[in-house]
Coordinates of C-alpha atoms and ligand atoms in Angstrom, one line a residue:
M1 CA 8.1 102.4 -45.5
S2 CA 10.5 105.8 -45.1
D3 CA 8.8 106.5 -41.7
W4 CA 10.2 103.0 -40.4
S5 CA 13.7 103.8 -41.0
A6 CA 13.7 107.3 -39.7
L7 CA 12.7 105.9 -36.3
A8 CA 15.7 106.3 -34.3
P9 CA 16.2 103.7 -31.7
A10 CA 15.4 105.4 -28.3
P11 CA 17.4 104.1 -25.3
G12 CA 15.5 101.1 -23.8
A13 CA 13.4 100.8 -27.1
L14 CA 12.5 97.4 -28.2
P15 CA 14.4 96.0 -30.9
L16 CA 12.3 96.2 -33.7
A17 CA 13.3 93.2 -35.9
A18 CA 13.6 90.7 -33.0
L19 CA 9.8 91.8 -32.6
A20 CA 8.8 91.2 -35.8
Q21 CA 10.4 87.8 -36.1
A22 CA 9.1 86.7 -32.7
F23 CA 5.5 87.3 -34.0
V24 CA 6.0 85.4 -37.2
A25 CA 7.8 82.6 -35.3
A26 CA 4.8 82.3 -32.8
L27 CA 2.3 82.7 -35.4
L28 CA 4.2 79.9 -37.6
L29 CA 4.7 77.5 -34.4
Q30 CA 1.0 78.0 -33.7
T31 CA -0.2 77.3 -37.3
V32 CA 2.4 74.4 -38.0
L33 CA 1.4 72.8 -34.5
E34 CA -2.5 73.2 -35.3
L35 CA -1.8 71.5 -38.6
W36 CA 0.2 68.7 -37.6
L37 CA -2.2 67.9 -34.7
A38 CA -5.2 68.0 -37.1
W39 CA -3.2 65.8 -39.5
R40 CA -2.8 63.4 -36.6
Q41 CA -6.3 63.1 -35.7
R42 CA -7.6 62.7 -39.1
R43 CA -4.9 59.7 -39.6
H44 CA -5.8 58.3 -36.2
V45 CA -9.6 58.5 -36.9
L46 CA -9.3 56.8 -40.5
R47 CA -7.0 54.0 -39.2
H48 CA -9.7 53.1 -36.7
R49 CA -12.4 53.4 -39.2
A50 CA -12.9 49.6 -39.9
Q51 CA -13.5 48.2 -36.4
V52 CA -15.7 49.6 -33.3
P53 CA -13.4 49.8 -30.4
A54 CA -14.0 46.7 -28.3
A55 CA -15.4 48.8 -25.2
F56 CA -18.2 50.0 -27.6
A57 CA -18.6 46.8 -29.8
Q58 CA -21.8 45.9 -28.0
R59 CA -23.5 49.3 -28.3
I60 CA -22.4 51.1 -31.2
T61 CA -22.8 49.5 -34.8
L62 CA -20.1 49.7 -37.5
A63 CA -22.1 52.0 -39.6
A64 CA -22.5 54.6 -37.0
H65 CA -18.7 54.4 -36.2
Q66 CA -17.9 54.7 -39.9
R67 CA -20.3 57.7 -40.2
A68 CA -18.5 59.2 -36.9
A69 CA -15.1 58.7 -38.9
D70 CA -16.2 60.3 -42.0
Y71 CA -17.8 63.3 -40.4
T72 CA -14.6 63.8 -38.2
A73 CA -12.4 63.5 -40.9
D74 CA -14.3 66.2 -43.1
T75 CA -14.5 68.4 -40.2
V76 CA -10.8 68.2 -39.5
R77 CA -9.9 68.7 -42.9
L78 CA -11.9 72.0 -43.0
G79 CA -10.4 73.1 -39.7
M80 CA -6.8 72.6 -41.4
W81 CA -7.8 75.0 -44.4
E82 CA -9.2 77.5 -41.8
G83 CA -6.0 77.3 -39.9
A84 CA -3.8 78.0 -42.7
L85 CA -5.8 80.6 -44.5
S86 CA -6.3 82.4 -41.2
A87 CA -2.4 82.5 -40.6
L88 CA -2.2 84.2 -44.0
V89 CA -4.8 86.8 -43.1
L90 CA -3.0 87.7 -40.0
L91 CA 0.2 88.1 -42.1
A92 CA -1.5 90.4 -44.7
W93 CA -3.2 92.5 -42.1
T94 CA 0.1 92.9 -40.1
L95 CA 3.5 92.5 -42.2
G96 CA 1.5 92.6 -45.4
G97 CA 0.5 96.2 -44.4
G98 CA -3.2 95.7 -44.7
L99 CA -4.0 97.2 -41.5
D100 CA -2.0 100.2 -42.3
A101 CA -3.6 100.6 -45.3
L102 CA -6.8 100.7 -44.1
N103 CA -5.7 103.1 -41.4
Q104 CA -4.3 105.5 -43.9
A105 CA -7.4 105.4 -45.9
L106 CA -9.8 106.2 -43.1
L107 CA -7.4 109.1 -41.9
R108 CA -7.4 110.7 -45.4
W109 CA -11.0 109.9 -45.6
M110 CA -12.1 111.2 -42.3
G111 CA -9.0 112.9 -40.5
P112 CA -7.9 111.9 -37.0
G113 CA -10.3 111.7 -34.0
L114 CA -12.5 109.2 -32.2
G115 CA -14.4 108.8 -35.0
Q116 CA -11.9 107.5 -37.3
Q117 CA -10.8 105.1 -34.6
L118 CA -14.2 103.5 -34.1
A119 CA -14.6 103.3 -37.8
L120 CA -11.2 101.6 -38.0
L121 CA -12.2 98.9 -35.1
L122 CA -15.7 98.6 -37.2
A123 CA -13.9 98.2 -40.6
F124 CA -11.7 95.6 -39.4
G125 CA -14.3 93.5 -37.7
A126 CA -16.5 93.8 -41.0
I127 CA -13.9 92.8 -43.3
S128 CA -12.6 89.8 -40.9
A129 CA -16.3 88.7 -40.9
L130 CA -16.6 88.9 -44.6
L131 CA -13.2 86.7 -44.8
N132 CA -14.6 84.4 -42.5
L133 CA -18.0 83.7 -44.6
P134 CA -16.9 81.3 -47.5
L135 CA -15.6 78.7 -44.9
S136 CA -18.4 79.2 -42.5
L137 CA -21.0 78.7 -45.4
Y138 CA -19.1 75.8 -46.9
K139 CA -19.2 74.2 -43.3
T140 CA -23.0 74.6 -42.9
F141 CA -24.2 73.8 -46.5
V142 CA -21.5 71.5 -47.9
I143 CA -20.1 69.6 -44.8
E144 CA -23.1 69.5 -42.2
Q145 CA -25.5 68.9 -45.1
R146 CA -23.3 66.2 -46.4
H147 CA -23.7 64.3 -43.2
G148 CA -27.0 64.9 -42.8
F149 CA -27.0 67.5 -40.1
N150 CA -28.0 70.8 -41.7
Q151 CA -31.4 71.8 -41.2
M152 CA -31.0 75.7 -42.0
T153 CA -32.4 77.1 -45.2
W154 CA -30.7 80.0 -47.1
A155 CA -33.3 82.4 -45.9
L156 CA -33.0 81.2 -42.2
W157 CA -29.2 81.7 -42.6
L158 CA -29.5 85.3 -44.1
A159 CA -31.8 86.1 -41.3
D160 CA -29.5 84.7 -38.5
A161 CA -26.6 86.9 -40.0
L162 CA -28.4 90.0 -40.3
R163 CA -29.7 89.5 -36.7
A164 CA -26.6 88.5 -35.4
A165 CA -24.8 91.8 -37.6
L166 CA -27.4 94.0 -36.0
L167 CA -26.9 92.8 -32.3
G168 CA -23.0 93.0 -32.8
L169 CA -23.6 96.7 -33.7
L170 CA -26.0 97.5 -31.1
L171 CA -23.5 95.8 -28.2
G172 CA -20.3 96.4 -29.7
V173 CA -20.5 100.1 -30.8
P174 CA -21.1 101.4 -27.4
L175 CA -18.6 99.1 -25.9
L176 CA -15.9 100.1 -28.3
A177 CA -16.6 103.8 -28.2
A178 CA -16.5 103.9 -24.6
L179 CA -13.0 102.0 -24.5
L180 CA -11.6 104.2 -26.9
W181 CA -12.9 107.2 -25.0
L182 CA -11.5 105.7 -21.6
M183 CA -8.0 105.2 -23.5
Q184 CA -8.2 109.0 -24.5
A185 CA -9.3 110.3 -21.1
A186 CA -8.6 108.2 -18.2
G187 CA -5.0 109.2 -17.6
S188 CA -2.1 106.8 -17.3
L189 CA -4.2 104.2 -15.4
W190 CA -6.7 103.6 -18.2
W191 CA -6.3 100.1 -18.6
L192 CA -7.7 99.4 -15.1
W193 CA -10.7 101.3 -16.0
A194 CA -10.8 99.5 -19.4
W195 CA -10.3 96.2 -17.8
A196 CA -13.4 97.2 -15.3
L197 CA -15.5 98.2 -18.2
W198 CA -14.7 94.9 -20.2
M199 CA -15.3 92.8 -17.1
G200 CA -18.7 94.6 -16.6
F201 CA -19.6 94.1 -20.1
N202 CA -19.0 90.4 -20.2
L203 CA -20.9 90.0 -16.8
L204 CA -23.8 91.7 -18.4
M205 CA -23.8 89.4 -21.5
L206 CA -23.3 86.2 -19.5
W207 CA -26.5 87.8 -17.6
L208 CA -28.3 89.0 -20.8
Y209 CA -27.4 85.9 -23.0
P210 CA -29.8 83.2 -21.7
S211 CA -32.9 85.1 -21.2
W212 CA -32.5 88.1 -23.7
I213 CA -30.1 87.2 -26.6
A214 CA -30.4 83.4 -27.0
P215 CA -34.3 83.9 -27.4
M216 CA -33.6 86.3 -30.6
F217 CA -32.5 83.1 -32.3
N218 CA -34.6 80.1 -30.5
R219 CA -37.6 79.4 -29.1
F220 CA -37.1 78.3 -25.3
E221 CA -39.9 76.5 -23.4
P222 CA -40.2 75.1 -20.0
L223 CA -39.8 71.3 -19.8
A224 CA -43.6 70.3 -20.0
D225 CA -43.5 66.4 -18.9
Q226 CA -45.6 65.8 -15.7
A227 CA -44.2 62.5 -15.2
L228 CA -40.5 63.8 -15.1
E229 CA -41.3 67.0 -13.1
A230 CA -41.2 65.8 -9.6
R231 CA -37.7 63.9 -10.1
I232 CA -36.3 67.1 -11.7
R233 CA -37.6 69.1 -9.0
A234 CA -36.3 67.1 -6.3
L235 CA -32.8 66.9 -8.1
M236 CA -32.7 70.9 -8.4
Q237 CA -33.8 71.2 -4.7
A238 CA -30.9 69.0 -3.8
S239 CA -28.5 71.0 -5.7
G240 CA -30.0 74.7 -4.6
F241 CA -30.9 75.4 -8.2
K242 CA -33.9 77.6 -9.0
A243 CA -36.9 75.4 -10.1
Q244 CA -37.8 77.4 -13.3
G245 CA -34.4 76.8 -14.6
L246 CA -34.8 73.9 -17.1
F247 CA -35.7 74.9 -20.6
V248 CA -36.1 73.1 -24.0
M249 CA -34.6 74.6 -27.2
D250 CA -35.8 74.2 -30.6
G251 CA -32.3 73.2 -31.8
S252 CA -33.7 71.2 -34.7
R253 CA -34.6 74.5 -36.5
R254 CA -31.0 74.6 -37.8
S255 CA -29.1 71.5 -36.9
A256 CA -29.6 67.8 -36.1
H257 CA -26.8 67.9 -33.7
A258 CA -28.1 67.5 -30.1
N259 CA -26.8 68.8 -27.1
A260 CA -27.6 70.3 -23.4
Y261 CA -25.9 73.3 -21.4
F262 CA -25.8 75.2 -18.7
T263 CA -25.4 79.1 -18.7
G264 CA -25.9 82.3 -16.9
L265 CA -25.4 83.9 -13.9
G266 CA -27.5 84.8 -10.8
S267 CA -31.4 84.7 -11.6
A268 CA -30.7 84.4 -15.2
K269 CA -29.0 80.9 -15.0
R270 CA -30.6 78.0 -16.7
V271 CA -30.1 74.6 -17.9
V272 CA -30.9 74.2 -21.6
F273 CA -31.7 70.8 -23.2
F274 CA -31.9 70.8 -27.3
D275 CA -35.3 69.2 -28.4
T276 CA -33.0 67.0 -30.8
L277 CA -31.5 65.3 -27.7
L278 CA -34.5 65.1 -25.4
R279 CA -36.4 63.2 -28.2
K280 CA -33.7 60.5 -28.0
L281 CA -33.4 60.1 -24.2
G282 CA -35.5 58.3 -21.7
H283 CA -36.5 59.8 -18.5
G284 CA -33.6 58.3 -16.4
E285 CA -31.2 59.8 -19.1
I286 CA -32.8 62.9 -19.1
E287 CA -32.4 63.2 -15.3
A288 CA -28.8 62.0 -15.4
V289 CA -28.0 64.6 -17.9
L290 CA -29.6 67.3 -15.9
A291 CA -27.7 66.1 -13.0
H292 CA -24.5 66.7 -14.8
E293 CA -25.4 70.2 -15.8
L294 CA -26.2 70.7 -11.9
G295 CA -22.9 69.5 -11.2
H296 CA -21.4 72.4 -13.2
F297 CA -23.6 74.8 -11.2
K298 CA -23.0 73.0 -7.6
H299 CA -19.1 73.1 -8.6
R300 CA -19.1 76.8 -9.5
H301 CA -17.5 76.2 -12.8
I302 CA -18.9 79.2 -14.4
A303 CA -17.5 81.6 -11.6
K304 CA -14.3 79.9 -11.7
R305 CA -13.8 80.2 -15.3
L306 CA -15.0 83.7 -14.9
A307 CA -12.3 84.2 -12.3
L308 CA -9.7 83.1 -14.5
F309 CA -10.9 85.2 -17.5
A310 CA -10.8 88.1 -15.3
L311 CA -7.2 87.8 -14.1
L312 CA -5.9 86.7 -17.8
S313 CA -7.9 89.9 -19.0
A314 CA -6.2 92.3 -16.2
L315 CA -2.8 90.8 -17.7
G316 CA -3.8 91.6 -21.2
F317 CA -4.8 95.1 -20.5
A318 CA -1.6 95.8 -18.3
A319 CA 0.4 94.7 -21.3
L320 CA -1.8 96.8 -23.7
G321 CA -1.1 99.7 -21.4
W322 CA 2.5 99.4 -21.8
L323 CA 2.7 98.4 -25.5
L324 CA 0.6 101.7 -26.3
Q325 CA 3.8 103.5 -25.6
Q326 CA 6.2 101.8 -27.6
P327 CA 6.5 102.9 -31.3
A328 CA 8.0 99.3 -32.2
F329 CA 5.1 97.6 -31.1
F330 CA 3.3 99.0 -34.2
T331 CA 6.3 99.1 -36.7
A332 CA 6.9 95.7 -35.8
L333 CA 3.6 94.5 -36.8
G334 CA 3.7 96.5 -40.1
V335 CA 1.9 99.6 -39.1
R336 CA 3.1 103.3 -39.7
P337 CA 2.6 105.2 -36.2
Q338 CA 2.2 108.9 -36.4
L339 CA 5.2 110.6 -34.7
D340 CA 6.0 114.0 -33.5
A341 CA 9.1 116.0 -34.5
Q342 CA 11.2 114.0 -31.8
G343 CA 10.1 110.4 -33.1
G344 CA 7.8 109.9 -30.4
L345 CA 4.4 108.4 -30.8
L346 CA 1.6 111.4 -31.3
P347 CA -0.7 111.1 -28.2
Q348 CA -3.9 109.1 -28.7
A349 CA -3.6 108.6 -32.2
H350 CA -2.8 105.1 -31.9
N351 CA -5.6 103.6 -29.6
A352 CA -7.7 101.7 -32.2
L353 CA -4.7 100.4 -34.0
A354 CA -3.1 99.1 -30.5
L355 CA -6.4 97.2 -29.8
V356 CA -6.6 95.5 -33.3
L357 CA -2.9 94.6 -33.1
F358 CA -3.2 93.3 -29.6
S359 CA -6.3 91.3 -30.3
I360 CA -4.2 89.6 -33.2
V361 CA -1.2 89.0 -31.0
A362 CA -3.3 87.8 -28.0
G363 CA -5.1 85.4 -30.2
V364 CA -1.7 83.8 -31.5
L365 CA -0.5 83.4 -28.0
G366 CA -3.9 82.3 -26.5
G367 CA -3.7 79.4 -29.4
L368 CA -0.4 78.3 -27.7
L369 CA -2.3 78.5 -24.2
Q370 CA -5.3 76.2 -25.7
P371 CA -4.0 72.9 -23.9
L372 CA -4.1 74.5 -20.5
W373 CA -7.7 75.7 -21.0
A374 CA -9.0 72.5 -22.6
Q375 CA -7.4 70.6 -19.4
L376 CA -9.3 72.9 -17.0
S377 CA -12.5 72.4 -18.9
R378 CA -12.0 68.4 -18.9
R379 CA -11.4 68.6 -15.2
H380 CA -14.7 70.5 -14.8
E381 CA -16.5 67.8 -16.8
F382 CA -15.2 64.8 -14.9
E383 CA -16.5 66.7 -11.8
A384 CA -20.0 67.2 -13.3
D385 CA -20.0 63.4 -14.3
A386 CA -18.9 62.7 -10.7
Y387 CA -21.8 64.7 -9.2
A388 CA -24.6 63.1 -11.7
A389 CA -23.1 59.7 -10.7
R390 CA -23.7 60.5 -7.1
H391 CA -27.0 62.1 -7.4
S392 CA -28.6 60.5 -10.4
S393 CA -27.1 57.5 -12.1
A394 CA -23.9 56.8 -13.8
Q395 CA -25.4 54.1 -15.8
H396 CA -28.0 56.5 -17.2
L397 CA -25.6 59.3 -17.9
A398 CA -23.3 56.7 -19.9
A399 CA -26.2 55.6 -21.6
A400 CA -27.3 59.2 -22.4
L401 CA -23.4 60.3 -23.5
L402 CA -23.2 57.3 -25.9
K403 CA -26.6 58.5 -27.6
L404 CA -25.2 61.9 -27.7
Y405 CA -21.9 60.6 -29.2
E406 CA -23.6 58.6 -32.0
D407 CA -26.3 61.3 -32.9
N408 CA -23.6 63.8 -33.3
A409 CA -21.1 61.5 -35.1
A410 CA -18.3 62.2 -32.6
T411 CA -15.5 59.9 -33.1
L412 CA -15.0 57.2 -30.6
T413 CA -11.3 56.9 -31.5
P414 CA -9.7 60.5 -31.5
D415 CA -5.8 61.0 -31.6
P416 CA -4.7 61.3 -27.9
L417 CA -2.5 64.2 -28.5
Y418 CA -5.1 66.0 -30.6
A419 CA -7.7 65.4 -27.7
R420 CA -5.2 66.7 -25.1
F421 CA -4.9 70.0 -27.1
H422 CA -8.4 70.6 -28.4
Y423 CA -11.0 68.6 -26.7
S424 CA -13.1 70.5 -24.0
H425 CA -14.6 67.2 -22.9
P426 CA -13.0 64.0 -22.2
P427 CA -12.8 61.5 -25.0
A428 CA -15.7 58.9 -24.8
S429 CA -13.4 56.1 -23.7
E430 CA -12.3 57.8 -20.5
R431 CA -15.5 59.3 -19.6
L432 CA -17.3 55.9 -19.8
A433 CA -14.6 54.2 -18.2
R434 CA -14.7 56.3 -15.1
L435 CA -18.6 56.3 -14.9
G436 CA -18.4 52.6 -15.2
Q437 CA -16.0 52.8 -11.9
Q438 CA -18.3 55.0 -10.4
G439 CA -21.3 53.1 -11.4
Q440 CA -19.9 50.0 -9.7
A441 CA -18.9 52.0 -6.4
Ligands
ZN5 ZN1 -20.5 69.2 -19.0

């Protein structure tokens, strides 16, 4: 603590106490907002549990509706625990002195340098992952199990965890080492180079993920259905999508949840159906879901999100470049920086600390931006639905979506405010209402 008070406020320095208060205030605001929204969602869903909403009364049974309500109530309650605990963990890392203690211990053990900084990032990542473990296990083996979704065995879970950790190390260590090296060696514009590296890495992942990474965890096979093939090929040609791009994934190995998605860049892009979804859908419905995914492709949604991500990342790295020079950034967040005789920051000694602290702060601020991101995503979903209505069938897509909702025990009666903040897809009632209009047009 003595180092903190010895820090003479340089002209133009950030007021320390105010900064620490602003961080705590933002974290508190985000957590309280999160808990309040979740509480609203749970209350809203349970209040509407007794009756299937009129718009769905013909197609959804009361039993399925109540199953969805119970599953939603359970997952939302778990989410509230997650939110509260993660806020406590962040406070412990920062103002509680956790990160400072970890940094000092590694300094004593390894001495200063690039190796110590890399070790700090890895240790922070490993400890965070371990802290996440109990709730993640509880979600899979208690909640998903209770509602009949879990298909994982402990052996498969362990194998997945080991594979993911190994992959994370193989990809993460070179990235972080290169990032730290740029921060050290690339001069005052290091953040621009770091941003370029970061975007390159993300593009590479987007390209590697569908054909290299995802197959390490699941089997992907081309859709083998002669009767469907002609319809699918026609649809893909109409949107200009490469014809080999439709795959079926063995999602049933881990979970009974059903889904379909579109991912990848360039020649690596593909539409993926979970086997769990395919089993439930008729030919017309499969075609309509595929048309929805092709709608994402045709409207260039991945590219648009990537552009926004690139812009936000650039702002983030520029901010980090500036914060890295401010002793108050570290002290306000509970870390003792290494100072020279004049009370300035020892050059190059804080790069890893800055990365960790910045990721914490960005996470808190990003949580407050969540509704904007969700809004954009819902707009994209509506666009993809409209594309499917034009090029396939609105009725078939609506029927497929309803099966998807029922199968996943997704609630049909979310709290409107919660949905506005968190839903990446529009609520069922809005989506089906719009498809209903498009079907008549
Ligand atoms: Zn979609």
